[in-house]
Amino acid sequence: MAEAGTGARAPMALRVRPEASAVIELLKPITWFAPMWAFGCGIVSTGQPISDHLVVLLAGIVLAGPLVCGTSQAVNDWYDRHVDAINEPNRPIPSGRIPGRWGLGIAVTCTFLSLVFAAMLGPLTLAAAAVGLALAWAYSAPPLRLKLNGWWGNAAVAACYEGLPWFTGAVLVTGAVPSTEILALAMLY
């Protein structure tokens, strides 16, 4: 057993909170690229110069990637923890690197932070983030678990990873609901 003050890591059974590396692994940064890219496409689709909107670009990238997409990963891993314990036992939750109910706590906290951040970017951005987060929870959590149906699950993922980030990029640049052409592009993407 690790002695206090020795710098040794506590055994997993004694951990009270997760290490930062386990939380980052839970949020799966590799998955953030697609929604961040779609957000950028939404900005470009407006035809306005990106150089005039660099702060919006950076804020939207944070919202689409680490916040909303990261949240969806934490939610999914929490509700898949029993299956992952069999199929992927080295993931942060089933391995114990995210102990107890910390996985759920991280998912709820990230949901709240995502909504607060989105609210600071405007009501349409908040609405898009709220829809995306609701779909993320509905995809993984009972009773809906949209992932169990190929049509509904895939539609939810498409909306969260591509459509809503594209919409949000256009909204943040124009300050309004995007044109029909931009919405059509987002739906086709």
CSV table of C-alpha atoms in Angstrom, one decimal:
chain,number,residue,atom,x,y,z
A,1,MET,CA,0.0,0.0,0.0
A,2,ALA,CA,1.3,3.5,-0.8
A,3,GLU,CA,2.4,5.6,2.2
A,4,ALA,CA,1.2,9.2,2.5
A,5,GLY,CA,3.7,11.7,1.1
A,6,THR,CA,5.8,9.1,-0.8
A,7,GLY,CA,4.4,10.0,-4.2
A,8,ALA,CA,3.4,6.4,-5.0
A,9,ARG,CA,0.1,5.9,-6.7
A,10,ALA,CA,-2.8,4.5,-4.7
A,11,PRO,CA,-4.0,1.1,-5.8
A,12,MET,CA,-7.1,1.3,-8.0
A,13,ALA,CA,-9.3,-0.1,-5.2
A,14,LEU,CA,-8.4,2.9,-3.1
A,15,ARG,CA,-8.8,5.6,-5.7
A,16,VAL,CA,-11.3,8.3,-4.9
A,17,ARG,CA,-11.0,10.3,-8.1
A,18,PRO,CA,-9.7,9.6,-11.6
A,19,GLU,CA,-6.4,10.7,-12.9
A,20,ALA,CA,-6.5,13.4,-15.7
A,21,SER,CA,-5.2,10.9,-18.3
A,22,ALA,CA,-8.1,8.6,-17.6
A,23,VAL,CA,-10.6,11.4,-18.0
A,24,ILE,CA,-9.1,12.5,-21.3
A,25,GLU,CA,-9.2,9.0,-22.5
A,26,LEU,CA,-12.9,8.8,-21.5
A,27,LEU,CA,-13.6,11.9,-23.6
A,28,LYS,CA,-11.9,10.3,-26.6
A,29,PRO,CA,-10.2,13.3,-28.4
A,30,ILE,CA,-9.8,11.4,-31.6
A,31,THR,CA,-13.6,11.5,-32.1
A,32,TRP,CA,-13.6,15.3,-31.9
A,33,PHE,CA,-12.3,15.9,-35.4
A,34,ALA,CA,-15.5,15.3,-37.3
A,35,PRO,CA,-17.7,17.7,-35.5
A,36,MET,CA,-15.0,20.4,-35.3
A,37,TRP,CA,-14.5,20.0,-39.1
A,38,ALA,CA,-18.3,20.2,-39.7
A,39,PHE,CA,-18.4,23.4,-37.6
A,40,GLY,CA,-15.7,24.9,-39.8
A,41,CYS,CA,-17.6,23.9,-42.9
A,42,GLY,CA,-20.6,25.7,-41.5
A,43,ILE,CA,-18.6,28.9,-41.1
A,44,VAL,CA,-17.1,28.5,-44.7
A,45,SER,CA,-20.6,27.8,-46.1
A,46,THR,CA,-21.7,31.3,-45.2
A,47,GLY,CA,-19.2,32.8,-47.7
A,48,GLN,CA,-17.9,35.2,-45.1
A,49,PRO,CA,-14.1,35.5,-44.5
A,50,ILE,CA,-12.9,33.3,-41.7
A,51,SER,CA,-10.3,35.9,-40.7
A,52,ASP,CA,-13.2,38.1,-39.6
A,53,HIS,CA,-14.5,35.4,-37.2
A,54,LEU,CA,-11.4,33.8,-35.6
A,55,VAL,CA,-12.8,34.0,-32.0
A,56,VAL,CA,-16.0,32.5,-33.1
A,57,LEU,CA,-14.1,29.7,-34.9
A,58,LEU,CA,-12.1,28.9,-31.8
A,59,ALA,CA,-15.1,29.0,-29.5
A,60,GLY,CA,-17.1,26.8,-31.8
A,61,ILE,CA,-14.3,24.3,-32.1
A,62,VAL,CA,-14.2,24.0,-28.3
A,63,LEU,CA,-18.0,23.6,-28.2
A,64,ALA,CA,-18.2,21.0,-31.0
A,65,GLY,CA,-15.2,18.9,-30.0
A,66,PRO,CA,-14.2,18.7,-26.4
A,67,LEU,CA,-17.5,19.9,-24.9
A,68,VAL,CA,-20.4,18.3,-26.8
A,69,CYS,CA,-18.6,15.4,-28.5
A,70,GLY,CA,-16.5,14.7,-25.4
A,71,THR,CA,-19.7,14.7,-23.4
A,72,SER,CA,-21.3,12.2,-25.8
A,73,GLN,CA,-18.3,9.9,-25.4
A,74,ALA,CA,-18.5,10.0,-21.6
A,75,VAL,CA,-22.3,9.3,-21.7
A,76,ASN,CA,-21.9,6.4,-24.0
A,77,ASP,CA,-19.1,4.8,-22.0
A,78,TRP,CA,-21.0,5.2,-18.8
A,79,TYR,CA,-24.1,3.4,-20.2
A,80,ASP,CA,-21.9,0.8,-22.0
A,81,ARG,CA,-19.7,0.0,-18.9
A,82,HIS,CA,-21.2,-3.5,-18.4
A,83,VAL,CA,-20.6,-4.5,-22.0
A,84,ASP,CA,-17.2,-2.9,-22.0
A,85,ALA,CA,-16.3,-4.8,-18.9
A,86,ILE,CA,-16.5,-7.9,-21.1
A,87,ASN,CA,-15.4,-6.7,-24.5
A,88,GLU,CA,-13.0,-3.8,-23.7
A,89,PRO,CA,-12.0,-4.2,-20.0
A,90,ASN,CA,-9.1,-1.8,-20.4
A,91,ARG,CA,-11.4,1.3,-21.0
A,92,PRO,CA,-11.3,3.8,-18.2
A,93,ILE,CA,-14.6,2.9,-16.5
A,94,PRO,CA,-14.6,-0.9,-16.5
A,95,SER,CA,-10.8,-0.9,-15.6
A,96,GLY,CA,-11.5,1.2,-12.5
A,97,ARG,CA,-9.3,4.1,-13.7
A,98,ILE,CA,-12.6,6.1,-13.5
A,99,PRO,CA,-13.8,4.8,-10.2
A,100,GLY,CA,-17.4,4.5,-8.8
A,101,ARG,CA,-19.9,6.8,-10.3
A,102,TRP,CA,-17.3,9.3,-11.6
A,103,GLY,CA,-18.1,8.4,-15.2
A,104,LEU,CA,-21.7,9.5,-14.7
A,105,GLY,CA,-20.6,12.6,-12.8
A,106,ILE,CA,-18.2,13.5,-15.6
A,107,ALA,CA,-21.0,13.1,-18.2
A,108,VAL,CA,-23.4,15.3,-16.2
A,109,THR,CA,-20.8,17.9,-15.5
A,110,CYS,CA,-19.7,18.1,-19.1
A,111,THR,CA,-23.4,18.4,-20.2
A,112,PHE,CA,-23.8,21.4,-17.9
A,113,LEU,CA,-20.5,23.0,-19.0
A,114,SER,CA,-21.5,22.5,-22.6
A,115,LEU,CA,-24.8,24.2,-22.1
A,116,VAL,CA,-23.3,27.1,-20.2
A,117,PHE,CA,-20.6,27.7,-22.9
A,118,ALA,CA,-23.2,27.4,-25.6
A,119,ALA,CA,-25.5,29.9,-23.9
A,120,MET,CA,-22.6,32.4,-23.9
A,121,LEU,CA,-22.5,32.1,-27.7
A,122,GLY,CA,-26.2,32.9,-28.2
A,123,PRO,CA,-29.7,31.4,-28.0
A,124,LEU,CA,-29.5,29.6,-31.4
A,125,THR,CA,-26.2,28.0,-30.4
A,126,LEU,CA,-27.6,27.0,-27.1
A,127,ALA,CA,-30.6,25.5,-28.8
A,128,ALA,CA,-28.3,23.5,-31.2
A,129,ALA,CA,-26.1,22.3,-28.3
A,130,ALA,CA,-29.2,21.3,-26.3
A,131,VAL,CA,-30.5,19.2,-29.2
A,132,GLY,CA,-27.1,17.6,-29.7
A,133,LEU,CA,-26.7,16.8,-26.0
A,134,ALA,CA,-30.3,15.5,-25.7
A,135,LEU,CA,-29.5,13.2,-28.7
A,136,ALA,CA,-26.2,12.1,-27.1
A,137,TRP,CA,-28.1,11.1,-23.9
A,138,ALA,CA,-31.0,9.5,-25.9
A,139,TYR,CA,-28.4,7.6,-28.0
A,140,SER,CA,-26.9,5.8,-25.0
A,141,ALA,CA,-29.2,6.1,-22.0
A,142,PRO,CA,-32.2,4.0,-21.2
A,143,PRO,CA,-35.1,4.0,-21.9
A,144,LEU,CA,-34.5,5.2,-25.5
A,145,ARG,CA,-31.0,3.9,-26.3
A,146,LEU,CA,-31.3,5.0,-29.9
A,147,LYS,CA,-28.1,3.0,-30.6
A,148,LEU,CA,-30.2,-0.2,-30.5
A,149,ASN,CA,-32.0,0.9,-33.7
A,150,GLY,CA,-29.9,1.3,-36.8
A,151,TRP,CA,-32.1,4.1,-38.2
A,152,TRP,CA,-32.6,6.2,-35.1
A,153,GLY,CA,-29.1,5.6,-33.8
A,154,ASN,CA,-27.4,6.5,-37.1
A,155,ALA,CA,-29.6,9.6,-37.5
A,156,ALA,CA,-28.7,10.8,-34.0
A,157,VAL,CA,-25.0,10.4,-34.7
A,158,ALA,CA,-25.2,12.1,-38.1
A,159,ALA,CA,-27.0,15.0,-36.5
A,160,CYS,CA,-24.6,15.4,-33.6
A,161,TYR,CA,-21.4,14.8,-35.6
A,162,GLU,CA,-22.2,16.7,-38.8
A,163,GLY,CA,-25.5,18.5,-39.1
A,164,LEU,CA,-25.7,20.4,-35.8
A,165,PRO,CA,-22.0,21.5,-35.8
A,166,TRP,CA,-22.4,22.8,-39.4
A,167,PHE,CA,-25.6,24.6,-38.4
A,168,THR,CA,-23.8,26.1,-35.4
A,169,GLY,CA,-20.9,27.4,-37.5
A,170,ALA,CA,-23.3,29.2,-39.8
A,171,VAL,CA,-25.3,30.6,-36.9
A,172,LEU,CA,-22.3,32.0,-35.1
A,173,VAL,CA,-21.1,33.8,-38.2
A,174,THR,CA,-24.5,35.1,-39.5
A,175,GLY,CA,-26.3,35.5,-36.1
A,176,ALA,CA,-29.4,34.0,-37.6
A,177,VAL,CA,-30.9,30.7,-38.8
A,178,PRO,CA,-28.9,29.7,-41.9
A,179,SER,CA,-30.3,29.9,-45.4
A,180,THR,CA,-32.1,27.0,-46.9
A,181,GLU,CA,-29.0,26.3,-49.1
A,182,ILE,CA,-26.7,26.1,-46.1
A,183,LEU,CA,-29.2,23.8,-44.2
A,184,ALA,CA,-29.4,21.6,-47.3
A,185,LEU,CA,-25.6,21.3,-47.5
A,186,ALA,CA,-25.5,20.5,-43.8
A,187,MET,CA,-28.1,17.7,-44.2
A,188,LEU,CA,-26.2,16.3,-47.2
A,189,TYR,CA,-22.9,16.3,-45.4
